[in-house]
Coordinates of C-alpha atoms and ligand atoms in Angstrom, one line a residue:
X8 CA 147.3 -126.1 9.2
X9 CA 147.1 -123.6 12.0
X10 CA 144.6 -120.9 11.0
X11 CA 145.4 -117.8 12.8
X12 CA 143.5 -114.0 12.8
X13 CA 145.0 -110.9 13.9
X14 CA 147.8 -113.1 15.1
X15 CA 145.3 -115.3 17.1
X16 CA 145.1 -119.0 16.3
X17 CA 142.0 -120.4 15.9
X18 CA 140.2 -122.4 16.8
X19 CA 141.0 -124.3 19.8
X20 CA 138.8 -127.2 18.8
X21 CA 137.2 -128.2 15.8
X22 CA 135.0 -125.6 15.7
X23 CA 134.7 -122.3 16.1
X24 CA 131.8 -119.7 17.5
X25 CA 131.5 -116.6 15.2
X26 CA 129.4 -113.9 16.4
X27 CA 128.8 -111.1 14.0
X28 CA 126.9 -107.7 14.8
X29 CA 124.0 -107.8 12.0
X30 CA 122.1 -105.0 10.7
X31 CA 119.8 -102.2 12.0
X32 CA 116.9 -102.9 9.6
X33 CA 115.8 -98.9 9.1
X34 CA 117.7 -98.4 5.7
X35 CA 119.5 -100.2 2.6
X36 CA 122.6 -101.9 3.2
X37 CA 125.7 -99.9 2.3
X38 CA 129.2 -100.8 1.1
X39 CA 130.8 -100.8 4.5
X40 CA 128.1 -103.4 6.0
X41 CA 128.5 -105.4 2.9
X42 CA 132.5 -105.8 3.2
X43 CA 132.0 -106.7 6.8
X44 CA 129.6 -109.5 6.1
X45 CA 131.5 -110.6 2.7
X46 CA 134.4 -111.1 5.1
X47 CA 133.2 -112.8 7.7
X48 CA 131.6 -115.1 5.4
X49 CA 135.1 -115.6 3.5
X50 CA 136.4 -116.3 7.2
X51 CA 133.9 -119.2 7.7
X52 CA 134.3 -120.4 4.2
X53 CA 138.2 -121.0 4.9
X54 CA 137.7 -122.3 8.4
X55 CA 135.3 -125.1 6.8
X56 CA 137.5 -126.2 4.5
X57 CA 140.5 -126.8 6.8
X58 CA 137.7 -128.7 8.1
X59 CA 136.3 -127.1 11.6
X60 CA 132.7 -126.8 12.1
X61 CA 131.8 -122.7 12.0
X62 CA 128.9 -121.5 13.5
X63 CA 128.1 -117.8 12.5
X64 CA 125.8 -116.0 14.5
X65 CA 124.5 -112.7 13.0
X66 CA 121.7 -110.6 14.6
X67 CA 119.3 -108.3 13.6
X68 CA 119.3 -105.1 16.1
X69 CA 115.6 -104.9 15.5
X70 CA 114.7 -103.2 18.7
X71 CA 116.5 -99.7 18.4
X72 CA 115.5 -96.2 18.9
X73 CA 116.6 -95.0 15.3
X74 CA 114.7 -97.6 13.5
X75 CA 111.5 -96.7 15.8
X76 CA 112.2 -92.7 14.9
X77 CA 112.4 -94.0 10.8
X78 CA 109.7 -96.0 11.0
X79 CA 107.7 -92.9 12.4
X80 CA 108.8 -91.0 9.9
X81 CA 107.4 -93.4 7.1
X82 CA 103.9 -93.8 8.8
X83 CA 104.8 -98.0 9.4
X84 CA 105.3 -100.1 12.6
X85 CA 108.8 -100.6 13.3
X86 CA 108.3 -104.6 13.4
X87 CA 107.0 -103.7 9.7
X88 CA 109.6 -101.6 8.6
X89 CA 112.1 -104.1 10.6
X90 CA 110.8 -107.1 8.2
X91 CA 111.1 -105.0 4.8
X92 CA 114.5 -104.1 5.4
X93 CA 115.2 -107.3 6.4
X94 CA 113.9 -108.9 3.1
X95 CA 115.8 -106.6 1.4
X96 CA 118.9 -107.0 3.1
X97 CA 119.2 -110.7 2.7
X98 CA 118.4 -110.4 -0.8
X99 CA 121.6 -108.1 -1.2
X100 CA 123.6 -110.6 0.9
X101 CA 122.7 -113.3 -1.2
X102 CA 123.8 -111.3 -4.7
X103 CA 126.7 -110.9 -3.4
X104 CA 127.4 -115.1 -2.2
X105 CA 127.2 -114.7 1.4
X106 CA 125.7 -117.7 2.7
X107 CA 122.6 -117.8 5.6
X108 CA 124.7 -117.7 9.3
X109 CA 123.8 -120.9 11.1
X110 CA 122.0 -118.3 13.4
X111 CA 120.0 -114.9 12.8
X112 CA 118.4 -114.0 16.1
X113 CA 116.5 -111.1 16.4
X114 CA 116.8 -108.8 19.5
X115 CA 113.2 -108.7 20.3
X116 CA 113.0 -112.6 20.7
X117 CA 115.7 -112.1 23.5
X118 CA 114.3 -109.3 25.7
X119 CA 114.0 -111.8 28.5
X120 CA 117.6 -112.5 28.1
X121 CA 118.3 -108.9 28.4
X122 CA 116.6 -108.9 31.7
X123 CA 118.1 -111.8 32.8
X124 CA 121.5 -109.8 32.2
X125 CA 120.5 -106.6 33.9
X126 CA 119.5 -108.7 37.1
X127 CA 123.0 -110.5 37.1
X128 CA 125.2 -107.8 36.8
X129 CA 122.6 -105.9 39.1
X130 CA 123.5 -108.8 41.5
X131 CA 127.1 -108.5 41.1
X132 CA 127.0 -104.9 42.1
X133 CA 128.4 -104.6 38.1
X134 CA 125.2 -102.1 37.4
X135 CA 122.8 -100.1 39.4
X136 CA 119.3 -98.4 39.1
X137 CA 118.2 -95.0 38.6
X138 CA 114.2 -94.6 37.4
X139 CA 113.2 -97.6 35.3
X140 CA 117.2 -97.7 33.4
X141 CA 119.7 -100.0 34.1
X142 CA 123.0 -98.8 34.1
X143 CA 126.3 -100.9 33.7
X144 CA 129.3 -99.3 35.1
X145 CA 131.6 -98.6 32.8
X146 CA 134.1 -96.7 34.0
X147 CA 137.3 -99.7 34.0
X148 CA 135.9 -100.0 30.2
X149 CA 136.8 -97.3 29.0
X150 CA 139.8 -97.1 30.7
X151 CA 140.7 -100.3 29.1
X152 CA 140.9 -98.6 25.5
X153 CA 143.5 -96.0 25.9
X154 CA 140.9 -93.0 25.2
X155 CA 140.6 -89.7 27.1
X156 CA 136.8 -89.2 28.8
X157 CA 136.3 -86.5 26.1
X158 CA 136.5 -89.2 23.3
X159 CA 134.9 -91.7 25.3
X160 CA 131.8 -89.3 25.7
X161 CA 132.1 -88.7 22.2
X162 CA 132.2 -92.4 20.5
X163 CA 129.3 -93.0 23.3
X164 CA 127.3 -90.5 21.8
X165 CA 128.1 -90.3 18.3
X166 CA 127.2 -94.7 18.5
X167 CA 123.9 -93.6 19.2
X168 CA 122.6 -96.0 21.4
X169 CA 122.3 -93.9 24.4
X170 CA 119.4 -92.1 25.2
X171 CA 120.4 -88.1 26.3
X172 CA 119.1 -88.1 29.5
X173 CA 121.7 -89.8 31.4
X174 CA 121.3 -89.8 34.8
X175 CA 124.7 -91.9 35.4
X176 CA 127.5 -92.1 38.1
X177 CA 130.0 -92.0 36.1
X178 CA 129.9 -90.5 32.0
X179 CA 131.3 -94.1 31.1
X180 CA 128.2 -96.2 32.0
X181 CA 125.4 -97.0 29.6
X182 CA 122.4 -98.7 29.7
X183 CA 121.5 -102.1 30.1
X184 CA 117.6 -101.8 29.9
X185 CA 116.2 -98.7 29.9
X186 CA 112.5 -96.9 30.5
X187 CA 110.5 -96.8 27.7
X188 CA 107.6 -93.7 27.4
X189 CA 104.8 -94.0 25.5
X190 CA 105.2 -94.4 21.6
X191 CA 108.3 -96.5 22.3
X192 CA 108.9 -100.5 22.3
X193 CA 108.4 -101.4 26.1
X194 CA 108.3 -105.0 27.7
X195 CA 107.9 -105.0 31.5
X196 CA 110.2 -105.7 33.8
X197 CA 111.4 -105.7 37.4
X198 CA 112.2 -101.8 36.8
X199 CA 108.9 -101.2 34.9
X200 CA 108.2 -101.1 31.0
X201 CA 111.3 -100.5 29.2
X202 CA 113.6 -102.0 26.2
X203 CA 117.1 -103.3 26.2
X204 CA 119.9 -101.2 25.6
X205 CA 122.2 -101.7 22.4
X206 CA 125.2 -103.7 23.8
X207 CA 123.8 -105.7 26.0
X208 CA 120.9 -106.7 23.4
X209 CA 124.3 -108.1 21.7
X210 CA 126.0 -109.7 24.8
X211 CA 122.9 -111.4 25.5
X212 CA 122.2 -113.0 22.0
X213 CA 125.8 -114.1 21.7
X214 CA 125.8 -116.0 25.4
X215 CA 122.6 -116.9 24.5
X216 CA 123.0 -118.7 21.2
X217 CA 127.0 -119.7 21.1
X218 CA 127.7 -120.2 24.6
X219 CA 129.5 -118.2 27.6
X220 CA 132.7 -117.8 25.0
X221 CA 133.1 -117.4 21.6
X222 CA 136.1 -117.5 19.0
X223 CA 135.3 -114.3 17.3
X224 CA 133.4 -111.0 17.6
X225 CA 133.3 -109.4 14.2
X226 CA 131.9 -106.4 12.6
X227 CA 132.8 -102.7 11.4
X228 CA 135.8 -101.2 12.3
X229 CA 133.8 -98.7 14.1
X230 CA 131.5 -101.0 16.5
X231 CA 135.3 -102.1 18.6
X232 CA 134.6 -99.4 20.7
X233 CA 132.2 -98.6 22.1
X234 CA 129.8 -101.4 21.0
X235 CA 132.7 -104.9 21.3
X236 CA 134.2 -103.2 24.4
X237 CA 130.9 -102.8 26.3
X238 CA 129.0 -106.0 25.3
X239 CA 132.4 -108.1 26.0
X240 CA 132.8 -106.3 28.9
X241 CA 129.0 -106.8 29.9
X242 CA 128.8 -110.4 29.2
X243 CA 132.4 -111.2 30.9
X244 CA 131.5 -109.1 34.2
X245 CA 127.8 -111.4 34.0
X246 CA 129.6 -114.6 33.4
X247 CA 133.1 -114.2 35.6
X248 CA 135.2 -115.2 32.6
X249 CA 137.3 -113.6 30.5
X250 CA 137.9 -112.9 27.6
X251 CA 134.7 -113.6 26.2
X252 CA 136.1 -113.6 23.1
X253 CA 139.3 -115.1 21.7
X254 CA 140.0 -112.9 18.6
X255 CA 138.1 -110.1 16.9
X256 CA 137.5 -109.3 13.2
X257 CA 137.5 -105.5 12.8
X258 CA 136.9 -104.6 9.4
X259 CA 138.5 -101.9 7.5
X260 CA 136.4 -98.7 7.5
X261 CA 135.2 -97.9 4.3
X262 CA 135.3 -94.2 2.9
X263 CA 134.2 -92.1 0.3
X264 CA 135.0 -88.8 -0.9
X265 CA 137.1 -88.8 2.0
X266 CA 135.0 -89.6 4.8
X267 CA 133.9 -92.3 6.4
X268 CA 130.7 -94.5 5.0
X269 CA 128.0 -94.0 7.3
X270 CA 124.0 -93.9 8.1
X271 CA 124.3 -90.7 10.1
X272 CA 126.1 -88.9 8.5
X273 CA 124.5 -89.9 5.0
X274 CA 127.9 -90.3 3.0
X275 CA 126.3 -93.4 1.4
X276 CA 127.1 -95.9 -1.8
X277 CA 124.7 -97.9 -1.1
X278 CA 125.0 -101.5 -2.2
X279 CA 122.1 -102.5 -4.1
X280 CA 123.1 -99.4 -6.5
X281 CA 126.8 -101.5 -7.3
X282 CA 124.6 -104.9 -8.1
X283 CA 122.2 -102.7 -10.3
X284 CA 125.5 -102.3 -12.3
X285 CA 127.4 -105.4 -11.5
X286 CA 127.4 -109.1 -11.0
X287 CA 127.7 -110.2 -7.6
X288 CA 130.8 -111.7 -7.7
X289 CA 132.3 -108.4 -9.1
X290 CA 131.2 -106.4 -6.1
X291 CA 132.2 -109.3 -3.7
X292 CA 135.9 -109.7 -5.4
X293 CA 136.5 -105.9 -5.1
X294 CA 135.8 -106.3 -1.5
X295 CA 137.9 -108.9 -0.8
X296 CA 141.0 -108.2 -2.9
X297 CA 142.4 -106.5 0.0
X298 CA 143.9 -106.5 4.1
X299 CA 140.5 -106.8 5.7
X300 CA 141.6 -105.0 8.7
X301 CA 142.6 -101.7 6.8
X302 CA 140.4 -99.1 5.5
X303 CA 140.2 -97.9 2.1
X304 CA 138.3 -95.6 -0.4
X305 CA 135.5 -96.7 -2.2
X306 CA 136.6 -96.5 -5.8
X307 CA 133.7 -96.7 -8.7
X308 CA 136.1 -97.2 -12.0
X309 CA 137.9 -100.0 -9.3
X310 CA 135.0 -101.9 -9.5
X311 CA 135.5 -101.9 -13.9
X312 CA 139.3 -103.1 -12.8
X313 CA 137.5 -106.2 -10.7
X314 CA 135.3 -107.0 -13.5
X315 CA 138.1 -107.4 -15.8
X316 CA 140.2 -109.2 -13.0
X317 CA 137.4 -111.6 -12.7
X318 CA 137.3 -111.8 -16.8
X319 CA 140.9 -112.9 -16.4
X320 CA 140.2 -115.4 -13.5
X321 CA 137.5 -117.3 -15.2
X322 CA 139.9 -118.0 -18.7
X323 CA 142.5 -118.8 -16.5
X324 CA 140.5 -121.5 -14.6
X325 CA 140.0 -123.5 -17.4
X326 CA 141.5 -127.3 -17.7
X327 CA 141.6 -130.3 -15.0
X328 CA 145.1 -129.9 -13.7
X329 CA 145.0 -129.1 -10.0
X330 CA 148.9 -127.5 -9.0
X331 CA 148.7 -129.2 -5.3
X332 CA 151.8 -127.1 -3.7
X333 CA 150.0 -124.0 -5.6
X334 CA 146.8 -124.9 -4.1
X335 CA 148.2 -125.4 -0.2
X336 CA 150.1 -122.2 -0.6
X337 CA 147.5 -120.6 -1.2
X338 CA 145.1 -122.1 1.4
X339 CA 148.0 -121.5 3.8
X340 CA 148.0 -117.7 2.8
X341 CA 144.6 -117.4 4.1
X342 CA 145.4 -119.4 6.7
X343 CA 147.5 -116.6 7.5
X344 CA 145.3 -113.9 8.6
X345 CA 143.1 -114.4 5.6
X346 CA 145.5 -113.1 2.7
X347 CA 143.2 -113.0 -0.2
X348 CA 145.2 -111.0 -2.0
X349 CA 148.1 -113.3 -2.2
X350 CA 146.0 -116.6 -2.2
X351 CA 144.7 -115.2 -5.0
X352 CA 148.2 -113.8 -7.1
X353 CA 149.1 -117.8 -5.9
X354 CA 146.1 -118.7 -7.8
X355 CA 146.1 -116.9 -10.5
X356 CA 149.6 -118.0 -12.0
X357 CA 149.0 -121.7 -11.3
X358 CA 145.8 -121.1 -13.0
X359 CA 143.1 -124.2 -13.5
X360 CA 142.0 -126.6 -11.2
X361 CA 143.6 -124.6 -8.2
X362 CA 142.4 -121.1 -9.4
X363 CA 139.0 -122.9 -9.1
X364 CA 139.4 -124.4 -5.9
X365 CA 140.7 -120.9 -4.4
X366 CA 137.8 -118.8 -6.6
X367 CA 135.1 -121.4 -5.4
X368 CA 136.3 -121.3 -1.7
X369 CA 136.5 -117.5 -1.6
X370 CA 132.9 -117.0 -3.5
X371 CA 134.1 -115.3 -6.3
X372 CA 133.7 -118.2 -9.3
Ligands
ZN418 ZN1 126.4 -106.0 18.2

């Protein structure tokens, strides 16, 4: 069965390199990180069973200004207030079925990767150096996305991960590793004390732990550009191959009261508030009964139609018989670009054993 996403097939072997950007551990975990991890756990699930070997890599941005500035705010170190939210966070991901990622590295175990990644692209005449920052040019980047400057400037600022005093070349570049002044985290280096920047914290972990390429960079909707573009674009420019990766899992902004879900602008449903009220596999069904590319609006009385939905699953899966054509149709609908919704309409009418094998594969039973 030929497994494609977003019109990509995958994987080329039997196995496949999934690199997922984790979690800024200053806050609780809302309903748009949750659908991206849900996903991406639904996407390994399937790739297991048509029987490739998935490794998922998901990081923990751990080393980032805005969890130094909340952890200020609360009186904590941000390595403390890093671990709590971490805790916390898992706990949510595993209410909701999302199994442990093969790897969970954490960006301040791979500062001297950073380094190693500012010297290279340093070396390749890729970056340059202007008082302690490393800055990657990134002018051919954002060209690449179709954008004009204005909205390039914009999506750099409003991602947060640039410091304001850019003393760049060009409005497009951003930093590799940057100085650090007092209060901040610092690690020395060749361009004195200093931190990694935000993408290429990413582009190092993901060489670092799956290898100069990988089948899939995933994560929000929102992180494909800047955050994808430049830590592709970093790693690919380090490595001299391209693409760095073959296909990308984008997921579906998620809004509410008509605007997007986000941290900064604090238009929150935060998802340990939906497992207060609901079973896991309620939450995780409403998540997944849908394109995963496409946004959508975050709907409370939805969730009471899931938990009835689910009702209606679990009497229907009752009995041995297994409907085999039922069951590979509706493994080859996820197969498809991950079509839950129809794998699971398959499902549902041929009821029993295959509405278990299809519930049990995608976490919901
Ligand atoms: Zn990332």
């Amino acid at each position: 069965m030929i497994f494609t996403l977003g019109g990509v097939p995958l994987p080329v072997l039997a196995r496949a390199r999934v690199y997922v950007c984790g979690i800024t551990p200053y806050d609780t975990t809302h309903v748009g990180h949750a659908a991206t991890f849900v996903w991406v756990d639904t996407l390994a699930r399937v790739l297991e069973h048509v029987g490739i070997e998935v490794q998922v890599c998901r990081n923990v941005t751990d080393v980032d200004d805005d969890l130094v500035a909340a952890a200020r705010q609360r009186g904590l170190s941000w390595h403390a207030l890093a671990t709590q939210q971490t805790f916390r966070f898992e706990e949510d991901m595993r209410k909701l079925k999302v199994r442990r990622p093969t790897f969970e590295p954490m960006s301040r175990e791979y500062v001297t990767d950073v380094i190693f990644l500012a010297r290279a692209l340093l070396d390749r005449g890729v970056a340059y150096e202007r008082g302690g920052t490393v800055w990657f040019r990134g002018a051919g980047v954002a060209e690449g996305v179709g954008l004009t400057p204005e909205e390039v400037q914009a999506l750099l600022v409003a991602s947060g991960g640039e410091p304001a005093d850019r003393q760049v070349e060009h409005p497009a570049d951003v930093a590799v590793w940057r100085r650090s002044v007092a209060g901040e985290p610092a690690w020395s280096s060749p361009w004195g004390d200093g931190r990694p920047g935000w993408h290429a914290e990413c582009a190092a972990m993901a060489t670092s732990v799956l290898g100069l390429g990988i089948d899939v960079q995933a994560g929000g909707h929102d992180l494909a550009f800047p955050h994808h573009a430049y830590s592709s674009a970093m790693a690919e420019a380090a490595i001299g191959a391209a693409p760095f990766a073959r296909a990308h899992m984008h997921v579906g902004t998620v809004r509410y009261r008509g605007a997007k879900v986000a941290k900064s602008t604090g238009n929150l449903v935060f998802v340990d508030d939906l497992l207060q009220a609901w079973p896991g596999e309620v939450v995780r069904l409403y998540l997944l009964d849908r394109p995963w590319s496409q946004g959508w609006d975050f709907d409370e009385d939805a969730l009471g139609f899931a938990a009835t939905r689910l009702e209606d699953l679990l009497s229907r899966a009752g009995g041995l018989v297994e409907d085999e054509a039922a069951t590979a149709a509706a493994l080859a609908a996820l197969a498809h670009d991950l079509d839950v919704p129809r794998a699971l309409r398959i499902a549902e009418e041929a009821g029993g054993g295959t509405l278990r094998t299809i519930g049990k594969l995608l976490g919901v039973l």
